[in-house]
Tab-separated table of C-alpha atoms in Angstrom:
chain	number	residue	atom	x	y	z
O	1	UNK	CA	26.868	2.772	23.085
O	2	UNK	CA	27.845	3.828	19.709
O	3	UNK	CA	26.191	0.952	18.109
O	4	UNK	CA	22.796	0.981	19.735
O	5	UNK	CA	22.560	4.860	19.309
O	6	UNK	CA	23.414	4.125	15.236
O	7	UNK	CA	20.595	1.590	15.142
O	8	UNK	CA	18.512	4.043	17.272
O	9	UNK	CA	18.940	7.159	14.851
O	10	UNK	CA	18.519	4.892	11.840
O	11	UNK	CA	14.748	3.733	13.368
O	12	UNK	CA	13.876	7.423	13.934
O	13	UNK	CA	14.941	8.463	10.622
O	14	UNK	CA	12.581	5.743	8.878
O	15	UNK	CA	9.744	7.225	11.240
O	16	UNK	CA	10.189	10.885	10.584
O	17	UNK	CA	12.991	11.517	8.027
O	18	UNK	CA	15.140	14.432	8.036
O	19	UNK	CA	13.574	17.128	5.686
O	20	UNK	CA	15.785	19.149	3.385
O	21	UNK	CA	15.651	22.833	4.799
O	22	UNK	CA	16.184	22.016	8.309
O	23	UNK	CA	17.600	23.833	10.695
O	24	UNK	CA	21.115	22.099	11.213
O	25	UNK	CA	21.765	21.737	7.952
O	26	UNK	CA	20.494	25.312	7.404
O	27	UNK	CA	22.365	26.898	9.734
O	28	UNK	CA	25.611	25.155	9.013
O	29	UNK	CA	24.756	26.296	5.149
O	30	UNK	CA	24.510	29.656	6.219
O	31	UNK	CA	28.118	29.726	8.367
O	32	UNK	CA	29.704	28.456	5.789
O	33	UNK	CA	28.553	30.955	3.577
O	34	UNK	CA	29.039	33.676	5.522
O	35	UNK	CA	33.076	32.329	5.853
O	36	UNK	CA	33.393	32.806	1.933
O	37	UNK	CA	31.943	35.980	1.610
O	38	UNK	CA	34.801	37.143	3.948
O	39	UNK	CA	38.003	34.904	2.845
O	40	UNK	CA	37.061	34.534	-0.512
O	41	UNK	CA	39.254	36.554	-2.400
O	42	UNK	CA	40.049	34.445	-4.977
O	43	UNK	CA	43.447	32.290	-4.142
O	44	UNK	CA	44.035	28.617	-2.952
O	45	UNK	CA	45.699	30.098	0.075
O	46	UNK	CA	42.312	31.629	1.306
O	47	UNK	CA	40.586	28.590	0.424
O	48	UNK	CA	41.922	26.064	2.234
O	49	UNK	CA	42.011	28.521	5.718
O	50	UNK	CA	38.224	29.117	5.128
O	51	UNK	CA	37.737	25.163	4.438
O	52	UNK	CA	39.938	24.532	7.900
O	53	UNK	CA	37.991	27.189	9.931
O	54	UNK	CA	34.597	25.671	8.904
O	55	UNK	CA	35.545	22.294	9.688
O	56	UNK	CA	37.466	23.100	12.676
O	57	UNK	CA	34.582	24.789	14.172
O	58	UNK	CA	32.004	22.634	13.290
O	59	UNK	CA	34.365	19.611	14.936
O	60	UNK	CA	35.104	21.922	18.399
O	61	UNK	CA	30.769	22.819	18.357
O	62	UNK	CA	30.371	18.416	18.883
O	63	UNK	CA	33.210	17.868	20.832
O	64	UNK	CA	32.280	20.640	23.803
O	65	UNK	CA	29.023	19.316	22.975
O	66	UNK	CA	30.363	15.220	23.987
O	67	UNK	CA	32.635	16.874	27.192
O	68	UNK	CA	29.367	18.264	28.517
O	69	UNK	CA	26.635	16.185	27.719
O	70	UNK	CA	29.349	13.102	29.308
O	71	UNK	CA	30.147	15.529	32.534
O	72	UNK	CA	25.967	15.911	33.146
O	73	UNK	CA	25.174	12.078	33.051
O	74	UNK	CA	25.907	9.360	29.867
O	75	UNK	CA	22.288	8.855	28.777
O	76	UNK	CA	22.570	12.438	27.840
O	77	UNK	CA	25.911	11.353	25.745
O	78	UNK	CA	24.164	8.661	24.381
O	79	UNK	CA	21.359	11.494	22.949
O	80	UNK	CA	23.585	13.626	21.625
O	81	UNK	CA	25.122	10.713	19.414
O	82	UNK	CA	21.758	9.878	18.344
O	83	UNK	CA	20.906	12.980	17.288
O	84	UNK	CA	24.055	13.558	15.288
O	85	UNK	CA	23.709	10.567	13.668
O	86	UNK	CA	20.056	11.536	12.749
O	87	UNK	CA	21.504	14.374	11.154
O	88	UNK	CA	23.968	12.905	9.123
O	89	UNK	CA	22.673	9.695	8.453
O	90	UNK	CA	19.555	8.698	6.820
O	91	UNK	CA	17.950	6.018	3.781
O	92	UNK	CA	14.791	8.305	4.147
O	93	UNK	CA	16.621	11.017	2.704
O	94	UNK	CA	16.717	9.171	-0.898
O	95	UNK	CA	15.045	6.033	-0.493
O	96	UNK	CA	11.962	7.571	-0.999
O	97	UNK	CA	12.234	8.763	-4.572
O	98	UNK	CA	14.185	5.570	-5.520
O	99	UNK	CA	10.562	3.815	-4.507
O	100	UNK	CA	8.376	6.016	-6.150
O	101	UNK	CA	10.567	4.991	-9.582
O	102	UNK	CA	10.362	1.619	-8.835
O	103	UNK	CA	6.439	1.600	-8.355
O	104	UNK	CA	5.948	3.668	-11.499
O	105	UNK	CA	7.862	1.281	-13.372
O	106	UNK	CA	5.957	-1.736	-11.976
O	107	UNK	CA	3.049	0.151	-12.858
O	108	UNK	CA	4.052	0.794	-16.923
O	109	UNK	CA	4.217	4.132	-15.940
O	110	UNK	CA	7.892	5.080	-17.854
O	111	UNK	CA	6.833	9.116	-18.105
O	112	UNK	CA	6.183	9.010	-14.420
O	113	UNK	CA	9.319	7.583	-13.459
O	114	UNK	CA	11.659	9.904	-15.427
O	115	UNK	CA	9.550	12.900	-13.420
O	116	UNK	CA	10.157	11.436	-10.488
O	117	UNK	CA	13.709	11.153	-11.638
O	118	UNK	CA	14.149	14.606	-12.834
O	119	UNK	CA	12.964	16.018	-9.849
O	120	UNK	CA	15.524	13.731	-7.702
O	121	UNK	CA	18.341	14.823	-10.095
O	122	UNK	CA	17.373	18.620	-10.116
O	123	UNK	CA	19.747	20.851	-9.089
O	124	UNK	CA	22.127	17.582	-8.549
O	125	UNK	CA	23.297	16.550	-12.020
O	126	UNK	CA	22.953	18.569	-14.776
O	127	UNK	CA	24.070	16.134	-17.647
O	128	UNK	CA	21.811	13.123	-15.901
O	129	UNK	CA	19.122	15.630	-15.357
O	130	UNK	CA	18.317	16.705	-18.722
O	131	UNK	CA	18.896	12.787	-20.158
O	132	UNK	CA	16.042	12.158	-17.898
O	133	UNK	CA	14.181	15.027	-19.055
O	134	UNK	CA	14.502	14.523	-22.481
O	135	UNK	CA	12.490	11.180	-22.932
O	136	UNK	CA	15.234	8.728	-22.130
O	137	UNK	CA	14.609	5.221	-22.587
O	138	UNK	CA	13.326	2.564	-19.806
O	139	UNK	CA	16.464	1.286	-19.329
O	140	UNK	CA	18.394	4.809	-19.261
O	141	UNK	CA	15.921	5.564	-16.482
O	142	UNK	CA	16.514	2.483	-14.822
O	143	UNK	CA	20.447	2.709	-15.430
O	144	UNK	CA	20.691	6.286	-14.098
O	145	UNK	CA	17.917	5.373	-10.865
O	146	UNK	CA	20.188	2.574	-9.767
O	147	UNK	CA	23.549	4.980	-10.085
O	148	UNK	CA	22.095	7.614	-8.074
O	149	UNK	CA	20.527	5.279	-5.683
O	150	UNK	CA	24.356	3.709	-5.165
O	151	UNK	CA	25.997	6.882	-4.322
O	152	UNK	CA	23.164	8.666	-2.180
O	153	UNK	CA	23.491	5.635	-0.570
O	154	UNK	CA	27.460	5.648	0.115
O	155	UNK	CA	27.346	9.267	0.696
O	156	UNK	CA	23.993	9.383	3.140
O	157	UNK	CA	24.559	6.605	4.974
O	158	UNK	CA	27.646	3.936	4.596
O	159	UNK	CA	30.512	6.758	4.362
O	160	UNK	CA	29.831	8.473	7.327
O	161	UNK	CA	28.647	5.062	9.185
O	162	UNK	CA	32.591	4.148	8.977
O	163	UNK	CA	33.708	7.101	9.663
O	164	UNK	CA	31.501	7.457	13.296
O	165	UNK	CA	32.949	3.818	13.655
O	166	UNK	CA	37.050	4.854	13.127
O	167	UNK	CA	36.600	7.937	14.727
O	168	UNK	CA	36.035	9.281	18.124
O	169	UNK	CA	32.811	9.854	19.331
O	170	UNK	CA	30.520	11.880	17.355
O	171	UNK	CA	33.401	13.400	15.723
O	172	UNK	CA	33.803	10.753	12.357
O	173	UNK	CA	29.665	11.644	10.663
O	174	UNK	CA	29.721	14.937	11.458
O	175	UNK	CA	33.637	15.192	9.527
O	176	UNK	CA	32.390	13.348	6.706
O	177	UNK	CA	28.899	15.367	5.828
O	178	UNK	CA	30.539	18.221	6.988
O	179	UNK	CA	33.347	17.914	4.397
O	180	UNK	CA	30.988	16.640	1.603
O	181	UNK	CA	28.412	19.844	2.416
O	182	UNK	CA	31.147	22.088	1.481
O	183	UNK	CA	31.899	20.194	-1.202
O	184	UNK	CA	28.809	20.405	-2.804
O	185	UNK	CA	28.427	23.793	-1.879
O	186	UNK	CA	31.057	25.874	-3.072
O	187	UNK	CA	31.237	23.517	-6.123
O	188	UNK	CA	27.937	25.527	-7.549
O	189	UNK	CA	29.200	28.402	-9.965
O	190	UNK	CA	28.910	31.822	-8.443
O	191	UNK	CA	27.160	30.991	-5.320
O	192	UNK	CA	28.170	30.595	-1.663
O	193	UNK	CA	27.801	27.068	0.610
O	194	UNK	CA	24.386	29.350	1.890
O	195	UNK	CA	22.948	29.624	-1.114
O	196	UNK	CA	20.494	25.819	-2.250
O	197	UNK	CA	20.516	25.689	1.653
O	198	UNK	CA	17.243	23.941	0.862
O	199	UNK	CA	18.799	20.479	-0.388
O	200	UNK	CA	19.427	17.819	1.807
O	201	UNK	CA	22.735	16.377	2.158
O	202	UNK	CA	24.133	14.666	-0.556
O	203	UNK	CA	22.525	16.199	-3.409
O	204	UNK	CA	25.678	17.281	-5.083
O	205	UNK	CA	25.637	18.662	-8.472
O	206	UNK	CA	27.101	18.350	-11.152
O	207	UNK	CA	30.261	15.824	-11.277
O	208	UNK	CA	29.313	15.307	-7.169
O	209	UNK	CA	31.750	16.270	-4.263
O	210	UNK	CA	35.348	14.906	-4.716
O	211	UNK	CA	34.689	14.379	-8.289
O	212	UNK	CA	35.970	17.856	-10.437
O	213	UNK	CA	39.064	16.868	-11.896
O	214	UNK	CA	42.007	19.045	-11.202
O	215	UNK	CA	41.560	20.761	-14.784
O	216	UNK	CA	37.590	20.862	-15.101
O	217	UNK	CA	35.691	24.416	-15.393
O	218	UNK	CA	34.633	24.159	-11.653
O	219	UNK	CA	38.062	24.079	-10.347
O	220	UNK	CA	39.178	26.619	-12.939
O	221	UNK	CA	36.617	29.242	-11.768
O	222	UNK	CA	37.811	29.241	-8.224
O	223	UNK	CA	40.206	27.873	-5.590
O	224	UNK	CA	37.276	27.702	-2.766
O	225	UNK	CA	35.527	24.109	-4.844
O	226	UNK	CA	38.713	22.893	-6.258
O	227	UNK	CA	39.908	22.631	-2.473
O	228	UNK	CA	36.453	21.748	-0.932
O	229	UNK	CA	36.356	18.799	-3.903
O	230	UNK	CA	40.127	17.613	-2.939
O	231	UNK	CA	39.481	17.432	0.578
O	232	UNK	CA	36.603	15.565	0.571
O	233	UNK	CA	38.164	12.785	-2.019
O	234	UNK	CA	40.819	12.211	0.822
O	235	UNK	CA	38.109	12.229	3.407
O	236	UNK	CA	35.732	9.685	1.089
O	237	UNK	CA	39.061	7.173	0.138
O	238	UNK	CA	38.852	5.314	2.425
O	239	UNK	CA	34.482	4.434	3.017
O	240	UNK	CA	34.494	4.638	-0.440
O	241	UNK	CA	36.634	1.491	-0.773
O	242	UNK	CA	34.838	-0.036	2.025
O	243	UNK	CA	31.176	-0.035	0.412
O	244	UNK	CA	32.752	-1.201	-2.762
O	245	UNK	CA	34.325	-3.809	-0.767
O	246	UNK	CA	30.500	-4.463	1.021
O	247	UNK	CA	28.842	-4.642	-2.714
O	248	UNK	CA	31.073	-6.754	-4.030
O	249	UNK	CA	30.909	-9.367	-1.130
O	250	UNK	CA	27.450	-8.898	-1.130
O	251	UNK	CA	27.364	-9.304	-4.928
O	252	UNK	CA	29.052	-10.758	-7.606
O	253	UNK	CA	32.216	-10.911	-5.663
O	254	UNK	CA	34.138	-12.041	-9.021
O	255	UNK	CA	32.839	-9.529	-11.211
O	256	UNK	CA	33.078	-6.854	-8.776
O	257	UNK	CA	36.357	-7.438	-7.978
O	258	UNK	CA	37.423	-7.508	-11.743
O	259	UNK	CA	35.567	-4.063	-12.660
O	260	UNK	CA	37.126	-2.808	-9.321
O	261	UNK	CA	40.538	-3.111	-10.253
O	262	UNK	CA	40.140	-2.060	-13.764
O	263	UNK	CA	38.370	0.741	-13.537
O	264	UNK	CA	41.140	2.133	-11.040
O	265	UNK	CA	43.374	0.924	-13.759
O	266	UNK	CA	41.997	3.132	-16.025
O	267	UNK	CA	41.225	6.414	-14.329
O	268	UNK	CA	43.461	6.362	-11.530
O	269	UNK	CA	42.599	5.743	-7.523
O	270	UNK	CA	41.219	9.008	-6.637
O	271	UNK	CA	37.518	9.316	-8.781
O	272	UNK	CA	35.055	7.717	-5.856
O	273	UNK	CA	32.188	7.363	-8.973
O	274	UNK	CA	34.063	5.666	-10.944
O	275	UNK	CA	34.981	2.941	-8.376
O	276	UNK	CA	31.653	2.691	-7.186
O	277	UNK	CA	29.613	2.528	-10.439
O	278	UNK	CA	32.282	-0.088	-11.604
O	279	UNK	CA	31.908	-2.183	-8.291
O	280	UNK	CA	28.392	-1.967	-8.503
O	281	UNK	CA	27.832	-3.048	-11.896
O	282	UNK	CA	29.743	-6.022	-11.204
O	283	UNK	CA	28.107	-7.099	-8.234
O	284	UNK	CA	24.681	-6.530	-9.851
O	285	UNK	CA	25.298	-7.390	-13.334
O	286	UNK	CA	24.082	-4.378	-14.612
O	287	UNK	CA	26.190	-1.642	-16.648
O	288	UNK	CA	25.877	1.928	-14.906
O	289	UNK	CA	28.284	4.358	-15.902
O	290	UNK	CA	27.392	6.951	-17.693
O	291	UNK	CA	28.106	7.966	-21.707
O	292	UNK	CA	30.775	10.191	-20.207
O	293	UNK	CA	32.584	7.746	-17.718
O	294	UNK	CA	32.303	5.272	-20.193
O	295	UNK	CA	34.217	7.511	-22.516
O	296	UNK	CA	36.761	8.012	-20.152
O	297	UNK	CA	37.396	4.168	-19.258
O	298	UNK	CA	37.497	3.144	-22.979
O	299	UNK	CA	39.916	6.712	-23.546
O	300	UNK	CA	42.514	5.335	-20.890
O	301	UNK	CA	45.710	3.670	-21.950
O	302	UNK	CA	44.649	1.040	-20.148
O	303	UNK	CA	41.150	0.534	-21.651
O	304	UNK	CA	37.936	-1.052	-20.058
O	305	UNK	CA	34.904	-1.696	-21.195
O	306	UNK	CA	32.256	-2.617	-18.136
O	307	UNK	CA	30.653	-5.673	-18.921
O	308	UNK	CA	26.689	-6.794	-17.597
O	309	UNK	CA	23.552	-6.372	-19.279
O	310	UNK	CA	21.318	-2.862	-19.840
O	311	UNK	CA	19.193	-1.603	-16.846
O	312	UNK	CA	16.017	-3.081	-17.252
O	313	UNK	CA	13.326	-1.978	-13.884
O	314	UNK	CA	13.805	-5.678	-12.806
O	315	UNK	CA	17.392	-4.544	-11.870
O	316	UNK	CA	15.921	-1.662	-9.486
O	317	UNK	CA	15.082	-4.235	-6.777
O	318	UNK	CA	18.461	-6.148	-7.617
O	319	UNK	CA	19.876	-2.940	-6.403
O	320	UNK	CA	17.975	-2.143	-3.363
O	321	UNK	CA	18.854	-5.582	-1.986
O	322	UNK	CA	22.523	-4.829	-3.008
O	323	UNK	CA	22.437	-1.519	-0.568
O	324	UNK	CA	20.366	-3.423	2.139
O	325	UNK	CA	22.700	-6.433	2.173
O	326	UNK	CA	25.629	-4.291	2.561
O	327	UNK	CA	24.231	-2.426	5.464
O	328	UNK	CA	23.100	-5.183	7.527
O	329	UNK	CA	26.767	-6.703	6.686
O	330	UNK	CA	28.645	-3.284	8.433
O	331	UNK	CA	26.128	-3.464	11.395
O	332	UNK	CA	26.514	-7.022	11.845
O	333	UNK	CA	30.309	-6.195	11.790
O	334	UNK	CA	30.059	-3.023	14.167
O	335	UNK	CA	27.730	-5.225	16.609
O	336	UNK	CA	30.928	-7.881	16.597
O	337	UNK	CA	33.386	-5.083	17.206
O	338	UNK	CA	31.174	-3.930	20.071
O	339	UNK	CA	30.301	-7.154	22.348
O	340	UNK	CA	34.372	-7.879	21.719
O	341	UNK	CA	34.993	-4.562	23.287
O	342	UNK	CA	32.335	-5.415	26.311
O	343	UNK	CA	33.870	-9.051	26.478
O	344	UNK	CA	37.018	-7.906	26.494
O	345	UNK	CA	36.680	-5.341	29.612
C-alpha cells in the first residue's frame, strides 16, 4: 500500500501543488506557536518539553488517525496515507522556481533569473539572498540555483520519503517535516513557529534547520532553536546520507565519494549542507558551496578544497537530472522492497 499511495500523492502534487499558507501547515504553525508563548521562558529545559509536546502530539493526531481510518475499511487507510504524504511531500513545492531560472537563463535573461532567485531565497537565506540581489554573476546564480534546488529537494521530498519507508505507517513524513517545521521556525530571531506561517515547508532561513552550530548567534539567543536545530540534525542523519549516497550513484560515483568523505573530514559528521553540497558537486562536476562553507573546509585542520568547474546554466539541467535520477532510483528500490514483502506472504 505504502508504495502506490507515495506514487499516488506524488501525481496529485504535480497536478495541484501544495500552496504555502495552507491550512495543515497553518494550523500546525499556529500550535506550535501557541506552545512557545507558554513554555518559553528562556532555558533548554523548557525547550526541549515544548519540542517533545509538539511532536508528540502531532505523532498521536496520525496515529488515532491510522487506528480509525484501518477499523472503518483499508481504502480509507490507504487515503489517509495519501494525503499525508501530499502534505509533506512535494517537487511542486520548489521545482517550479528552479524552472522559471532555468528558462530565463536559456532565454539570456540573467536579471530575470536572479529575481526569480531572490524571491525563492526571501525570507530563506539571508547571506544567499542579498548575493542574488546584488547583481551576482551568471554563474553565482547558477551555483546558488543548483544548491538550493539540492536541498529543497532532500528536505521536500527524499528525507521524508525514507523516513515514511523505515517507519510505521504514516508516522516517518509527518516526524521528519514536523521536526524540520520547528526547526525552521523557532530558528527566526524573536518570532514564534506561528509567525512566516505563510512559507511552505522547507524554506528555512538562514543557515537552514539542523545547521546553527552549537556557538552561532541563533543558538545563543535562545534554547527553543538551538534544540529545534539539534533535533532535527539527528532526525535528518540518517536520509541525509542516503540522498548523498543516491547522487553519488547516480553521479560521479568517484568524485562524489571523494568530496563525501572529505568534507566530513573537515567539518565533522553532523552539518547535513555540507555533506550534501560536497556530494553533489562531485556527482555533477560543479563546485557549490558557498564563500562561507568554503571558508570553513579550507579553515579545517584537515583542509579541502572542492574540486569541479564554476556553475555555468548548462549545469542547471545537469542537476535536475541528478534529483530525478535519484528519485526514480529510491522508488525503484521501495517498489522491490514491496513485491518481496507480497512474494514473501
Amino acid at each position: 500500500m505504502g508504495f502506490f499511495a507515495l506514487v499516488l500523492a506524488l501525481l496529485i502534487e504535480q497536478a495541484r501543488p501544495l500552496r504555502p499558507g495552507n491550512r495543515v501547515h497553518a494550523a500546525f504553525a499556529g500550535f506550535a506557536a501557541m506552545i512557545r508563548r507558554n513554555f518559553d521562558g528562556g532555558e533548554r529545559r523548557q525547550g526541549a518539553i515544548g519540542w517533545a509536546i509538539v511532536v508528540a502530539a502531532s505523532l498521536a493526531v496520525v496515529a488515532l488517525a491510522e487506528r480509525i481510518a484501518g477499523a472503518i475499511h483499508p481504502l480509507l487507510l490507504f487515503a489517509l496515507h495519501v494525503f499525508v504524504l501530499y502534505c509533506t511531500v512535494g517537487f511542486r513545492q520548489f521545482s517550479e522556481s528552479f524552472t522559471e531560472i532555468r528558462v530565463a537563463l536559456a532565454a539570456d535573461d540573467a536579471e530575470g533569473a536572479r529575481r526569480v532567485l531572490s524571491g525563492w531565497l526571501r525570507g530563506e537565506d539571508p547571506a544567499e539572498e542579498a548575493a542574488a540581489e546584488s547583481g551576482a554573476s551568471v554563474g553565482q546564480t547558477c551555483r546558488q540555483s543548483i544548491a538550493h534546488a539540492l536541498l529543497a529537494a532532500h528536505r521536500h521530498v527524499l528525507g521524508p520519503l525514507f523516513c515514511y519507508v523505515v517507519l510505521p505507517g504514516a508516522l516517518g513524513p509527518v516526524l521528519y517535516r514536523v521536526t524540520e517545521m520547528l526547526a525552521r521556525h523557532w530558528q527566526r530571531r524573536g518570532e514564534g513557529a506561528g509567525e512566516g506561517a505563510g512559507e511552505g515547508p522547507g524554506e528555512g532561513p538562514g543557515e537552514g534547520p539542523g545547521e546553527a552550530a552549537p556557538g552561532s548567534d541563533s543558538a545563543a539567543r535562545s534554547p527553543w532553536p538551538a534544540f529545534a536545530n539539534r533535533a532535527f540534525a539527528v532526525v535528518d542523519w540518517v536520509p541525509t546520507r542516503l540522498t548523498a549516497a543516491g547522487f553519488a550513484i547516480v553521479g560521479n560515483f568517484e568524485d562524489a565519494v571523494y568530496c563525501w568523505r572529505a568534507a566530513t573530514a573537515a567539518v565533522g559528521p553532523w552539518d547535513s549542507r555540507s555533506v550534501l553540497m560536497a556530494v553533489g558537486s562531485g556527482a555533477i562536476g560543479v563546485r557549490l558551496a558557498d564563500p562561507a562553507l568554503e571558508a570553513r573546509w579550507a579553515a579545517a585542520p584537515r583542509a579541502f578544497e572542492c574540486p569541479g568547474a564554476e556553475a555555468q546554466p548548462g549545469s542547471l539541467p545537469a542537476a535536475a537530472g541528478l534529483v530525478w535520477r535519484s528519485l526514480l532510483l529510491w522508488l525503484g528500490l521501495f517498489a522491490l522492497i514491496t513485491v518481496s514483502a507480497w512474494m514473501g506472504r
